[in-house]
Amino acid sequence: MKKKIRENQKRGNALSRDRVIETSIELLNGGGETELTFRALSQRLDTGPGAIYWHIDNKSDLLNAACDLVIARTLNAVPKAMAPDMAIRAVALAMFDMMDEYPWIGSALAQAGGKLPMVRILDVLGQQIQVLDVPEQTEWAAASALLNFILGVGGQNAANAQTAQRENLERDTFLGEISNEWSKLDPVEFPFAYRMAPRLPAHDDRADFLAGIDFIIQGLAKLKSNPDDF
Amino acid sequence: MKKKIRENQKRGNALSRDRVIETSIELLNGGGETELTFRALSQRLDTGPGAIYWHIDNKSDLLNAACDLVIARTLNAVPKAMAPDMAIRAVALAMFDMMDEYPWIGSALAQAGGKLPMVRILDVLGQQIQVLDVPEQTEWAAASALLNFILGVGGQNAANAQTAQRENLERDTFLGEISNEWSKLDPVEFPFAYRMAPRLPAHDDRADFLAGIDFIIQGLAKLKSNPDDF
DNA sequence: ACCTGAACACCGTTCAAGT
DNA sequence: ACCTGAACACCGTTCAAGT
C-alpha cells in the first residue's frame, strides 16, 4: 500500500491560523455551528485534528476568531459619514443583515462576552453616541443598550435558524408553526401572544429590528431635551 | 455480591417529569450548564440515563422545561398592579435579577426561540404595552424590542459567568481583567472601548440595564406624542 | 517548528432486556 | 408502563512520535 503523501508544509499548502479560520468560516456559513468540528475541519484541510491545535488554542478561540473576522469585514464596509443617528441605524442594519444571512454569528457573539468581536460593535456604536453628545455618564448605558438589543435579536435569530434546521423546515413554514402553536395558547393566560399569532407569519423582522433601534435612539434624544426625566 | 435494590417506583420514589426537572434545576443552579448531563442527573436520581428519556424528549426539552418553570415562578411573583411603564420596569428588573443569580437561564432562553419560556416574558410585556396604548401596528415591535434587549443582556451575562467559571475567577476580578484588556487596545482603532476601560470595574450592571429599558420606554412615549417621527 | 493520528475522557441517545 | 445499563456514534483535546 502506497504511503499517503501529505507534506503540505513543503508544497506551499502550509497550515496557518488564517487558513484554519477561513476554512472554519466556510464550514460555518455552509451548515452552521453543527458543521464546525475538528474532524471535519482537519479533513477539509487535509491534515489531522491535532495539527489545528498548533495554530489555535481551542474551539472557543476558533469560533471567536472566525466571528471576529466576519464582523470586522462587515463593519468596515458600512459607510459612516452621516448624522450620528443615521450612522447608528446603518451599523445596526448591517449587523442584522449579517446575522440574518449567517445565523452562527449571532450565537458566536452570544458566547464571547467582552471579547474582540463584541468590542468592535460596541466601539462603533459608542463613537456615534459620542457625536450624539449625550451626557457623559449615560454614554456607556446608551452604547450597551444598543449592543445588547442587537445581540438579543441575533441570538433569537440563531436559535430560530437552528430549530428550523433541526426540524428541517423552511424559514417561512417555521414561522407558520410558531404562529400555529401560539394560536393554541390559552387566550386568558397568554392574551398578547394569542392576539399576535395571526400576525406572526407576515411580519417583517427587519422592520421590527429597525423600530427597536429607533425606540432607543428616540429615548436618547428625549433624554437630551429633557434630562430631568432620568 | 448483594444485588442493588432500586425499586424506586414501588417505594414512592417513582421518577416523574417534575422530579427530573426539579433535579435538573438543582444541578443548573449549582454549577451552570456544564453540570447538567444525563449521567449526573441519573446518578442524582438514582437511576439510569435511559430512564430519563421515558419522561423527557431530549436535552433541549429538558433545559427548556427547567427554564420555563423558573421563569413562570419569577414572573408570577412580580406585582403588576401599577402604571404600565412601572410594571414593565418591574418585570424587566425581575428578569435581570433572576438571570444575574442564575446565569444558565440567560443561555437557556437564548436557545429556545419562540418557545414557552420566551413567550411568557413576551406576553407579560405585551400586556403592559397594550395598556400603554401605543398604535396597534407597533405593539409587536415594542414588546419584542423590550424582550430582545432583555435576552441580549441575559445572554451576555451568561457568557461572562461561564468565562469567569472556566477561568476560575470571581465576578469582580473578571471585570477587572476585561478592563485591563480594553486599556491595552489601540486608542485610535477603539477609541470608545479604550475610554470606557477605566470605568468598567465600577459600573453598575443593574443600573445600566434599567437605563436601557428606560430608553425604550421613553422612545415609545415619544412615538405616542409625536407619531409622525416614525 | 510543525504535523500526524491514535488514544482519552467525555457527551447525548438508543434499545434489548428486565420488572 | 416504567426502568436498567451496556452500547453506539459522536465530540474536544492531548501527546508521543515523526519530519
PDB file of N, CA, C and O in Angstrom, chain B residues 159-230:
ATOM      1  N   ALA B 159     -22.658  34.492  29.263  1.00  0.00           N
ATOM      2  CA  ALA B 159     -21.330  34.300  28.672  1.00  0.00           C
ATOM      3  C   ALA B 159     -20.248  34.716  29.659  1.00  0.00           C
ATOM      4  O   ALA B 159     -19.251  34.013  29.841  1.00  0.00           O
ATOM      5  N   ASN B 160     -20.456  35.854  30.309  1.00  0.00           N
ATOM      6  CA  ASN B 160     -19.476  36.324  31.283  1.00  0.00           C
ATOM      7  C   ASN B 160     -19.316  35.339  32.437  1.00  0.00           C
ATOM      8  O   ASN B 160     -18.196  35.040  32.861  1.00  0.00           O
ATOM      9  N   ALA B 161     -20.450  34.863  32.930  1.00  0.00           N
ATOM     10  CA  ALA B 161     -20.398  33.920  34.045  1.00  0.00           C
ATOM     11  C   ALA B 161     -19.636  32.668  33.660  1.00  0.00           C
ATOM     12  O   ALA B 161     -18.843  32.132  34.436  1.00  0.00           O
ATOM     13  N   GLN B 162     -19.853  32.213  32.426  1.00  0.00           N
ATOM     14  CA  GLN B 162     -19.198  30.980  32.001  1.00  0.00           C
ATOM     15  C   GLN B 162     -17.688  31.175  31.833  1.00  0.00           C
ATOM     16  O   GLN B 162     -16.906  30.319  32.248  1.00  0.00           O
ATOM     17  N   THR B 163     -17.304  32.305  31.249  1.00  0.00           N
ATOM     18  CA  THR B 163     -15.862  32.572  31.136  1.00  0.00           C
ATOM     19  C   THR B 163     -15.253  32.688  32.521  1.00  0.00           C
ATOM     20  O   THR B 163     -14.171  32.145  32.772  1.00  0.00           O
ATOM     21  N   ALA B 164     -15.929  33.393  33.400  1.00  0.00           N
ATOM     22  CA  ALA B 164     -15.413  33.551  34.762  1.00  0.00           C
ATOM     23  C   ALA B 164     -15.238  32.184  35.418  1.00  0.00           C
ATOM     24  O   ALA B 164     -14.231  31.915  36.081  1.00  0.00           O
ATOM     25  N   GLN B 165     -16.235  31.313  35.221  1.00  0.00           N
ATOM     26  CA  GLN B 165     -16.144  29.975  35.810  1.00  0.00           C
ATOM     27  C   GLN B 165     -14.998  29.174  35.203  1.00  0.00           C
ATOM     28  O   GLN B 165     -14.219  28.536  35.907  1.00  0.00           O
ATOM     29  N   ARG B 166     -14.877  29.246  33.852  1.00  0.00           N
ATOM     30  CA  ARG B 166     -13.830  28.489  33.175  1.00  0.00           C
ATOM     31  C   ARG B 166     -12.449  28.943  33.627  1.00  0.00           C
ATOM     32  O   ARG B 166     -11.553  28.137  33.817  1.00  0.00           O
ATOM     33  N   GLU B 167     -12.302  30.242  33.802  1.00  0.00           N
ATOM     34  CA  GLU B 167     -11.000  30.758  34.216  1.00  0.00           C
ATOM     35  C   GLU B 167     -10.886  30.865  35.736  1.00  0.00           C
ATOM     36  O   GLU B 167      -9.909  31.410  36.248  1.00  0.00           O
ATOM     37  N   ASN B 168     -11.930  30.352  36.408  1.00  0.00           N
ATOM     38  CA  ASN B 168     -11.900  30.292  37.855  1.00  0.00           C
ATOM     39  C   ASN B 168     -11.698  31.663  38.506  1.00  0.00           C
ATOM     40  O   ASN B 168     -10.855  31.826  39.395  1.00  0.00           O
ATOM     41  N   LEU B 169     -12.460  32.630  38.039  1.00  0.00           N
ATOM     42  CA  LEU B 169     -12.318  33.987  38.560  1.00  0.00           C
ATOM     43  C   LEU B 169     -13.584  34.430  39.283  1.00  0.00           C
ATOM     44  O   LEU B 169     -14.679  33.986  38.956  1.00  0.00           O
ATOM     45  N   GLU B 170     -13.423  35.313  40.213  1.00  0.00           N
ATOM     46  CA  GLU B 170     -14.575  35.980  40.801  1.00  0.00           C
ATOM     47  C   GLU B 170     -15.137  36.955  39.776  1.00  0.00           C
ATOM     48  O   GLU B 170     -14.437  37.414  38.868  1.00  0.00           O
ATOM     49  N   ARG B 171     -16.373  37.302  39.958  1.00  0.00           N
ATOM     50  CA  ARG B 171     -17.031  38.210  39.035  1.00  0.00           C
ATOM     51  C   ARG B 171     -16.268  39.547  38.931  1.00  0.00           C
ATOM     52  O   ARG B 171     -16.054  40.083  37.842  1.00  0.00           O
ATOM     53  N   ASP B 172     -15.834  40.061  40.079  1.00  0.00           N
ATOM     54  CA  ASP B 172     -15.174  41.367  40.092  1.00  0.00           C
ATOM     55  C   ASP B 172     -13.817  41.333  39.392  1.00  0.00           C
ATOM     56  O   ASP B 172     -13.518  42.178  38.551  1.00  0.00           O
ATOM     57  N   THR B 173     -13.003  40.364  39.731  1.00  0.00           N
ATOM     58  CA  THR B 173     -11.688  40.284  39.090  1.00  0.00           C
ATOM     59  C   THR B 173     -11.840  40.017  37.594  1.00  0.00           C
ATOM     60  O   THR B 173     -10.998  40.420  36.805  1.00  0.00           O
ATOM     61  N   PHE B 174     -12.918  39.361  37.229  1.00  0.00           N
ATOM     62  CA  PHE B 174     -13.178  39.131  35.806  1.00  0.00           C
ATOM     63  C   PHE B 174     -13.392  40.463  35.080  1.00  0.00           C
ATOM     64  O   PHE B 174     -12.811  40.708  34.024  1.00  0.00           O
ATOM     65  N   LEU B 175     -14.213  41.312  35.674  1.00  0.00           N
ATOM     66  CA  LEU B 175     -14.418  42.638  35.087  1.00  0.00           C
ATOM     67  C   LEU B 175     -13.112  43.419  35.028  1.00  0.00           C
ATOM     68  O   LEU B 175     -12.834  44.148  34.078  1.00  0.00           O
ATOM     69  N   GLY B 176     -12.312  43.249  36.053  1.00  0.00           N
ATOM     70  CA  GLY B 176     -11.012  43.900  36.074  1.00  0.00           C
ATOM     71  C   GLY B 176     -10.127  43.445  34.923  1.00  0.00           C
ATOM     72  O   GLY B 176      -9.449  44.259  34.290  1.00  0.00           O
ATOM     73  N   GLU B 177     -10.179  42.152  34.625  1.00  0.00           N
ATOM     74  CA  GLU B 177      -9.395  41.618  33.512  1.00  0.00           C
ATOM     75  C   GLU B 177      -9.817  42.239  32.180  1.00  0.00           C
ATOM     76  O   GLU B 177      -8.991  42.616  31.363  1.00  0.00           O
ATOM     77  N   ILE B 178     -11.128  42.317  31.988  1.00  0.00           N
ATOM     78  CA  ILE B 178     -11.637  42.898  30.749  1.00  0.00           C
ATOM     79  C   ILE B 178     -11.213  44.354  30.645  1.00  0.00           C
ATOM     80  O   ILE B 178     -10.738  44.820  29.602  1.00  0.00           O
ATOM     81  N   SER B 179     -11.383  45.068  31.737  1.00  0.00           N
ATOM     82  CA  SER B 179     -10.965  46.469  31.763  1.00  0.00           C
ATOM     83  C   SER B 179      -9.495  46.587  31.384  1.00  0.00           C
ATOM     84  O   SER B 179      -9.092  47.465  30.614  1.00  0.00           O
ATOM     85  N   ASN B 180      -8.706  45.687  31.915  1.00  0.00           N
ATOM     86  CA  ASN B 180      -7.278  45.678  31.631  1.00  0.00           C
ATOM     87  C   ASN B 180      -7.002  45.412  30.143  1.00  0.00           C
ATOM     88  O   ASN B 180      -6.180  46.087  29.514  1.00  0.00           O
ATOM     89  N   GLU B 181      -7.725  44.452  29.589  1.00  0.00           N
ATOM     90  CA  GLU B 181      -7.559  44.157  28.158  1.00  0.00           C
ATOM     91  C   GLU B 181      -7.940  45.361  27.300  1.00  0.00           C
ATOM     92  O   GLU B 181      -7.254  45.704  26.347  1.00  0.00           O
ATOM     93  N   TRP B 182      -9.050  45.978  27.659  1.00  0.00           N
ATOM     94  CA  TRP B 182      -9.527  47.106  26.865  1.00  0.00           C
ATOM     95  C   TRP B 182      -8.546  48.283  26.924  1.00  0.00           C
ATOM     96  O   TRP B 182      -8.406  49.021  25.951  1.00  0.00           O
ATOM     97  N   SER B 183      -7.894  48.448  28.046  1.00  0.00           N
ATOM     98  CA  SER B 183      -6.966  49.581  28.169  1.00  0.00           C
ATOM     99  C   SER B 183      -5.705  49.339  27.338  1.00  0.00           C
ATOM    100  O   SER B 183      -4.926  50.261  27.103  1.00  0.00           O
ATOM    101  N   LYS B 184      -5.535  48.110  26.882  1.00  0.00           N
ATOM    102  CA  LYS B 184      -4.386  47.821  26.018  1.00  0.00           C
ATOM    103  C   LYS B 184      -4.749  47.916  24.544  1.00  0.00           C
ATOM    104  O   LYS B 184      -3.893  47.724  23.674  1.00  0.00           O
ATOM    105  N   LEU B 185      -5.994  48.182  24.249  1.00  0.00           N
ATOM    106  CA  LEU B 185      -6.417  48.313  22.853  1.00  0.00           C
ATOM    107  C   LEU B 185      -5.825  49.576  22.238  1.00  0.00           C
ATOM    108  O   LEU B 185      -5.483  50.529  22.945  1.00  0.00           O
ATOM    109  N   ASP B 186      -5.733  49.572  20.928  1.00  0.00           N
ATOM    110  CA  ASP B 186      -5.275  50.755  20.208  1.00  0.00           C
ATOM    111  C   ASP B 186      -6.324  51.865  20.341  1.00  0.00           C
ATOM    112  O   ASP B 186      -7.448  51.715  19.876  1.00  0.00           O
ATOM    113  N   PRO B 187      -5.962  52.986  20.965  1.00  0.00           N
ATOM    114  CA  PRO B 187      -6.948  54.057  21.184  1.00  0.00           C
ATOM    115  C   PRO B 187      -7.423  54.710  19.892  1.00  0.00           C
ATOM    116  O   PRO B 187      -8.445  55.406  19.901  1.00  0.00           O
ATOM    117  N   VAL B 188      -6.710  54.499  18.811  1.00  0.00           N
ATOM    118  CA  VAL B 188      -7.171  55.044  17.532  1.00  0.00           C
ATOM    119  C   VAL B 188      -8.212  54.123  16.908  1.00  0.00           C
ATOM    120  O   VAL B 188      -9.232  54.567  16.384  1.00  0.00           O
ATOM    121  N   GLU B 189      -7.954  52.823  17.016  1.00  0.00           N
ATOM    122  CA  GLU B 189      -8.900  51.867  16.421  1.00  0.00           C
ATOM    123  C   GLU B 189     -10.127  51.682  17.321  1.00  0.00           C
ATOM    124  O   GLU B 189     -11.238  51.493  16.820  1.00  0.00           O
ATOM    125  N   PHE B 190      -9.926  51.732  18.630  1.00  0.00           N
ATOM    126  CA  PHE B 190     -11.029  51.506  19.576  1.00  0.00           C
ATOM    127  C   PHE B 190     -11.140  52.653  20.566  1.00  0.00           C
ATOM    128  O   PHE B 190     -10.963  52.451  21.779  1.00  0.00           O
ATOM    129  N   PRO B 191     -11.448  53.837  20.075  1.00  0.00           N
ATOM    130  CA  PRO B 191     -11.460  54.991  20.984  1.00  0.00           C
ATOM    131  C   PRO B 191     -12.465  54.857  22.114  1.00  0.00           C
ATOM    132  O   PRO B 191     -12.171  55.226  23.260  1.00  0.00           O
ATOM    133  N   PHE B 192     -13.630  54.329  21.801  1.00  0.00           N
ATOM    134  CA  PHE B 192     -14.673  54.261  22.820  1.00  0.00           C
ATOM    135  C   PHE B 192     -14.330  53.243  23.899  1.00  0.00           C
ATOM    136  O   PHE B 192     -14.339  53.555  25.096  1.00  0.00           O
ATOM    137  N   ALA B 193     -14.004  52.035  23.485  1.00  0.00           N
ATOM    138  CA  ALA B 193     -13.669  50.998  24.462  1.00  0.00           C
ATOM    139  C   ALA B 193     -12.475  51.424  25.307  1.00  0.00           C
ATOM    140  O   ALA B 193     -12.452  51.214  26.527  1.00  0.00           O
ATOM    141  N   TYR B 194     -11.506  52.027  24.657  1.00  0.00           N
ATOM    142  CA  TYR B 194     -10.325  52.484  25.383  1.00  0.00           C
ATOM    143  C   TYR B 194     -10.705  53.496  26.467  1.00  0.00           C
ATOM    144  O   TYR B 194     -10.205  53.452  27.579  1.00  0.00           O
ATOM    145  N   ARG B 195     -11.613  54.375  26.095  1.00  0.00           N
ATOM    146  CA  ARG B 195     -12.021  55.409  27.034  1.00  0.00           C
ATOM    147  C   ARG B 195     -12.884  54.842  28.162  1.00  0.00           C
ATOM    148  O   ARG B 195     -12.885  55.353  29.282  1.00  0.00           O
ATOM    149  N   MET B 196     -13.634  53.794  27.856  1.00  0.00           N
ATOM    150  CA  MET B 196     -14.540  53.210  28.855  1.00  0.00           C
ATOM    151  C   MET B 196     -13.809  52.264  29.812  1.00  0.00           C
ATOM    152  O   MET B 196     -14.308  51.976  30.908  1.00  0.00           O
ATOM    153  N   ALA B 197     -12.662  51.781  29.399  1.00  0.00           N
ATOM    154  CA  ALA B 197     -11.951  50.750  30.179  1.00  0.00           C
ATOM    155  C   ALA B 197     -11.869  51.065  31.678  1.00  0.00           C
ATOM    156  O   ALA B 197     -12.251  50.232  32.510  1.00  0.00           O
ATOM    157  N   PRO B 198     -11.407  52.252  32.044  1.00  0.00           N
ATOM    158  CA  PRO B 198     -11.271  52.521  33.486  1.00  0.00           C
ATOM    159  C   PRO B 198     -12.598  52.540  34.233  1.00  0.00           C
ATOM    160  O   PRO B 198     -12.647  52.279  35.439  1.00  0.00           O
ATOM    161  N   ARG B 199     -13.680  52.855  33.507  1.00  0.00           N
ATOM    162  CA  ARG B 199     -14.983  52.912  34.192  1.00  0.00           C
ATOM    163  C   ARG B 199     -15.591  51.529  34.398  1.00  0.00           C
ATOM    164  O   ARG B 199     -16.513  51.363  35.206  1.00  0.00           O
ATOM    165  N   LEU B 200     -15.107  50.587  33.643  1.00  0.00           N
ATOM    166  CA  LEU B 200     -15.721  49.264  33.606  1.00  0.00           C
ATOM    167  C   LEU B 200     -15.860  48.598  34.971  1.00  0.00           C
ATOM    168  O   LEU B 200     -16.953  48.124  35.327  1.00  0.00           O
ATOM    169  N   PRO B 201     -14.794  48.529  35.765  1.00  0.00           N
ATOM    170  CA  PRO B 201     -14.899  47.762  37.010  1.00  0.00           C
ATOM    171  C   PRO B 201     -15.937  48.321  37.979  1.00  0.00           C
ATOM    172  O   PRO B 201     -16.572  47.563  38.703  1.00  0.00           O
ATOM    173  N   ALA B 202     -16.131  49.646  37.956  1.00  0.00           N
ATOM    174  CA  ALA B 202     -17.008  50.246  38.954  1.00  0.00           C
ATOM    175  C   ALA B 202     -18.458  50.368  38.497  1.00  0.00           C
ATOM    176  O   ALA B 202     -19.330  50.706  39.286  1.00  0.00           O
ATOM    177  N   HIS B 203     -18.695  50.062  37.221  1.00  0.00           N
ATOM    178  CA  HIS B 203     -20.033  50.375  36.712  1.00  0.00           C
ATOM    179  C   HIS B 203     -21.081  49.414  37.257  1.00  0.00           C
ATOM    180  O   HIS B 203     -20.790  48.309  37.706  1.00  0.00           O
ATOM    181  N   ASP B 204     -22.325  49.882  37.223  1.00  0.00           N
ATOM    182  CA  ASP B 204     -23.427  49.143  37.821  1.00  0.00           C
ATOM    183  C   ASP B 204     -24.286  48.519  36.725  1.00  0.00           C
ATOM    184  O   ASP B 204     -25.100  49.184  36.102  1.00  0.00           O
ATOM    185  N   ASP B 205     -24.088  47.208  36.526  1.00  0.00           N
ATOM    186  CA  ASP B 205     -24.831  46.470  35.506  1.00  0.00           C
ATOM    187  C   ASP B 205     -26.333  46.689  35.587  1.00  0.00           C
ATOM    188  O   ASP B 205     -27.001  46.871  34.577  1.00  0.00           O
ATOM    189  N   ARG B 206     -26.817  46.648  36.817  1.00  0.00           N
ATOM    190  CA  ARG B 206     -28.255  46.706  37.029  1.00  0.00           C
ATOM    191  C   ARG B 206     -28.802  48.078  36.622  1.00  0.00           C
ATOM    192  O   ARG B 206     -29.841  48.185  35.982  1.00  0.00           O
ATOM    193  N   ALA B 207     -28.060  49.131  36.989  1.00  0.00           N
ATOM    194  CA  ALA B 207     -28.495  50.478  36.627  1.00  0.00           C
ATOM    195  C   ALA B 207     -28.443  50.661  35.110  1.00  0.00           C
ATOM    196  O   ALA B 207     -29.345  51.268  34.519  1.00  0.00           O
ATOM    197  N   ASP B 208     -27.401  50.130  34.479  1.00  0.00           N
ATOM    198  CA  ASP B 208     -27.302  50.229  33.020  1.00  0.00           C
ATOM    199  C   ASP B 208     -28.460  49.508  32.348  1.00  0.00           C
ATOM    200  O   ASP B 208     -29.000  49.970  31.347  1.00  0.00           O
ATOM    201  N   PHE B 209     -28.797  48.361  32.921  1.00  0.00           N
ATOM    202  CA  PHE B 209     -29.916  47.602  32.364  1.00  0.00           C
ATOM    203  C   PHE B 209     -31.202  48.420  32.435  1.00  0.00           C
ATOM    204  O   PHE B 209     -31.923  48.562  31.450  1.00  0.00           O
ATOM    205  N   LEU B 210     -31.443  48.974  33.606  1.00  0.00           N
ATOM    206  CA  LEU B 210     -32.650  49.768  33.783  1.00  0.00           C
ATOM    207  C   LEU B 210     -32.648  50.990  32.860  1.00  0.00           C
ATOM    208  O   LEU B 210     -33.693  51.371  32.308  1.00  0.00           O
ATOM    209  N   ALA B 211     -31.474  51.572  32.662  1.00  0.00           N
ATOM    210  CA  ALA B 211     -31.383  52.705  31.738  1.00  0.00           C
ATOM    211  C   ALA B 211     -31.790  52.280  30.331  1.00  0.00           C
ATOM    212  O   ALA B 211     -32.515  53.006  29.637  1.00  0.00           O
ATOM    213  N   GLY B 212     -31.349  51.095  29.926  1.00  0.00           N
ATOM    214  CA  GLY B 212     -31.719  50.583  28.597  1.00  0.00           C
ATOM    215  C   GLY B 212     -33.221  50.415  28.468  1.00  0.00           C
ATOM    216  O   GLY B 212     -33.832  50.796  27.460  1.00  0.00           O
ATOM    217  N   ILE B 213     -33.839  49.848  29.489  1.00  0.00           N
ATOM    218  CA  ILE B 213     -35.295  49.705  29.484  1.00  0.00           C
ATOM    219  C   ILE B 213     -35.957  51.079  29.374  1.00  0.00           C
ATOM    220  O   ILE B 213     -36.919  51.274  28.624  1.00  0.00           O
ATOM    221  N   ASP B 214     -35.418  52.042  30.098  1.00  0.00           N
ATOM    222  CA  ASP B 214     -35.978  53.395  30.067  1.00  0.00           C
ATOM    223  C   ASP B 214     -35.852  54.033  28.694  1.00  0.00           C
ATOM    224  O   ASP B 214     -36.766  54.732  28.248  1.00  0.00           O
ATOM    225  N   PHE B 215     -34.722  53.832  28.019  1.00  0.00           N
ATOM    226  CA  PHE B 215     -34.586  54.374  26.664  1.00  0.00           C
ATOM    227  C   PHE B 215     -35.743  53.890  25.800  1.00  0.00           C
ATOM    228  O   PHE B 215     -36.388  54.667  25.093  1.00  0.00           O
ATOM    229  N   ILE B 216     -36.004  52.597  25.868  1.00  0.00           N
ATOM    230  CA  ILE B 216     -37.064  52.038  25.025  1.00  0.00           C
ATOM    231  C   ILE B 216     -38.420  52.594  25.424  1.00  0.00           C
ATOM    232  O   ILE B 216     -39.219  53.000  24.569  1.00  0.00           O
ATOM    233  N   ILE B 217     -38.695  52.639  26.719  1.00  0.00           N
ATOM    234  CA  ILE B 217     -39.984  53.166  27.176  1.00  0.00           C
ATOM    235  C   ILE B 217     -40.149  54.633  26.768  1.00  0.00           C
ATOM    236  O   ILE B 217     -41.216  55.053  26.300  1.00  0.00           O
ATOM    237  N   GLN B 218     -39.094  55.407  26.949  1.00  0.00           N
ATOM    238  CA  GLN B 218     -39.154  56.819  26.559  1.00  0.00           C
ATOM    239  C   GLN B 218     -39.331  56.965  25.049  1.00  0.00           C
ATOM    240  O   GLN B 218     -40.033  57.859  24.579  1.00  0.00           O
ATOM    241  N   GLY B 219     -38.657  56.089  24.303  1.00  0.00           N
ATOM    242  CA  GLY B 219     -38.822  56.106  22.852  1.00  0.00           C
ATOM    243  C   GLY B 219     -40.259  55.842  22.455  1.00  0.00           C
ATOM    244  O   GLY B 219     -40.798  56.475  21.548  1.00  0.00           O
ATOM    245  N   LEU B 220     -40.887  54.921  23.179  1.00  0.00           N
ATOM    246  CA  LEU B 220     -42.291  54.618  22.934  1.00  0.00           C
ATOM    247  C   LEU B 220     -43.170  55.815  23.259  1.00  0.00           C
ATOM    248  O   LEU B 220     -44.103  56.148  22.517  1.00  0.00           O
ATOM    249  N   ALA B 221     -42.856  56.463  24.370  1.00  0.00           N
ATOM    250  CA  ALA B 221     -43.645  57.617  24.794  1.00  0.00           C
ATOM    251  C   ALA B 221     -43.538  58.733  23.754  1.00  0.00           C
ATOM    252  O   ALA B 221     -44.531  59.370  23.408  1.00  0.00           O
ATOM    253  N   LYS B 222     -42.350  58.923  23.243  1.00  0.00           N
ATOM    254  CA  LYS B 222     -42.141  59.952  22.231  1.00  0.00           C
ATOM    255  C   LYS B 222     -42.947  59.640  20.971  1.00  0.00           C
ATOM    256  O   LYS B 222     -43.529  60.522  20.349  1.00  0.00           O
ATOM    257  N   LEU B 223     -42.982  58.351  20.635  1.00  0.00           N
ATOM    258  CA  LEU B 223     -43.759  57.912  19.485  1.00  0.00           C
ATOM    259  C   LEU B 223     -45.226  58.284  19.666  1.00  0.00           C
ATOM    260  O   LEU B 223     -45.904  58.722  18.734  1.00  0.00           O
ATOM    261  N   LYS B 224     -45.710  58.123  20.906  1.00  0.00           N
ATOM    262  CA  LYS B 224     -47.108  58.423  21.179  1.00  0.00           C
ATOM    263  C   LYS B 224     -47.419  59.912  20.997  1.00  0.00           C
ATOM    264  O   LYS B 224     -48.418  60.291  20.397  1.00  0.00           O
ATOM    265  N   SER B 225     -46.510  60.727  21.508  1.00  0.00           N
ATOM    266  CA  SER B 225     -46.776  62.162  21.453  1.00  0.00           C
ATOM    267  C   SER B 225     -46.438  62.751  20.077  1.00  0.00           C
ATOM    268  O   SER B 225     -46.898  63.821  19.733  1.00  0.00           O
ATOM    269  N   ASN B 226     -45.636  62.034  19.325  1.00  0.00           N
ATOM    270  CA  ASN B 226     -45.141  62.557  18.060  1.00  0.00           C
ATOM    271  C   ASN B 226     -45.107  61.485  16.971  1.00  0.00           C
ATOM    272  O   ASN B 226     -44.060  61.190  16.420  1.00  0.00           O
ATOM    273  N   PRO B 227     -46.251  60.926  16.648  1.00  0.00           N
ATOM    274  CA  PRO B 227     -46.248  59.725  15.797  1.00  0.00           C
ATOM    275  C   PRO B 227     -45.607  59.963  14.423  1.00  0.00           C
ATOM    276  O   PRO B 227     -45.169  59.020  13.794  1.00  0.00           O
ATOM    277  N   ASP B 228     -45.545  61.207  13.981  1.00  0.00           N
ATOM    278  CA  ASP B 228     -45.017  61.460  12.642  1.00  0.00           C
ATOM    279  C   ASP B 228     -43.511  61.251  12.545  1.00  0.00           C
ATOM    280  O   ASP B 228     -42.967  61.151  11.450  1.00  0.00           O
ATOM    281  N   ASP B 229     -42.858  61.190  13.696  1.00  0.00           N
ATOM    282  CA  ASP B 229     -41.412  60.969  13.670  1.00  0.00           C
ATOM    283  C   ASP B 229     -41.061  59.589  13.141  1.00  0.00           C
ATOM    284  O   ASP B 229     -39.924  59.342  12.753  1.00  0.00           O
ATOM    285  N   PHE B 230     -42.049  58.694  13.146  1.00  0.00           N
ATOM    286  CA  PHE B 230     -41.707  57.311  12.789  1.00  0.00           C
ATOM    287  C   PHE B 230     -42.149  56.945  11.379  1.00  0.00           C
ATOM    288  O   PHE B 230     -42.824  57.711  10.719  1.00  0.00           O
TER     289      PHE B 230
END
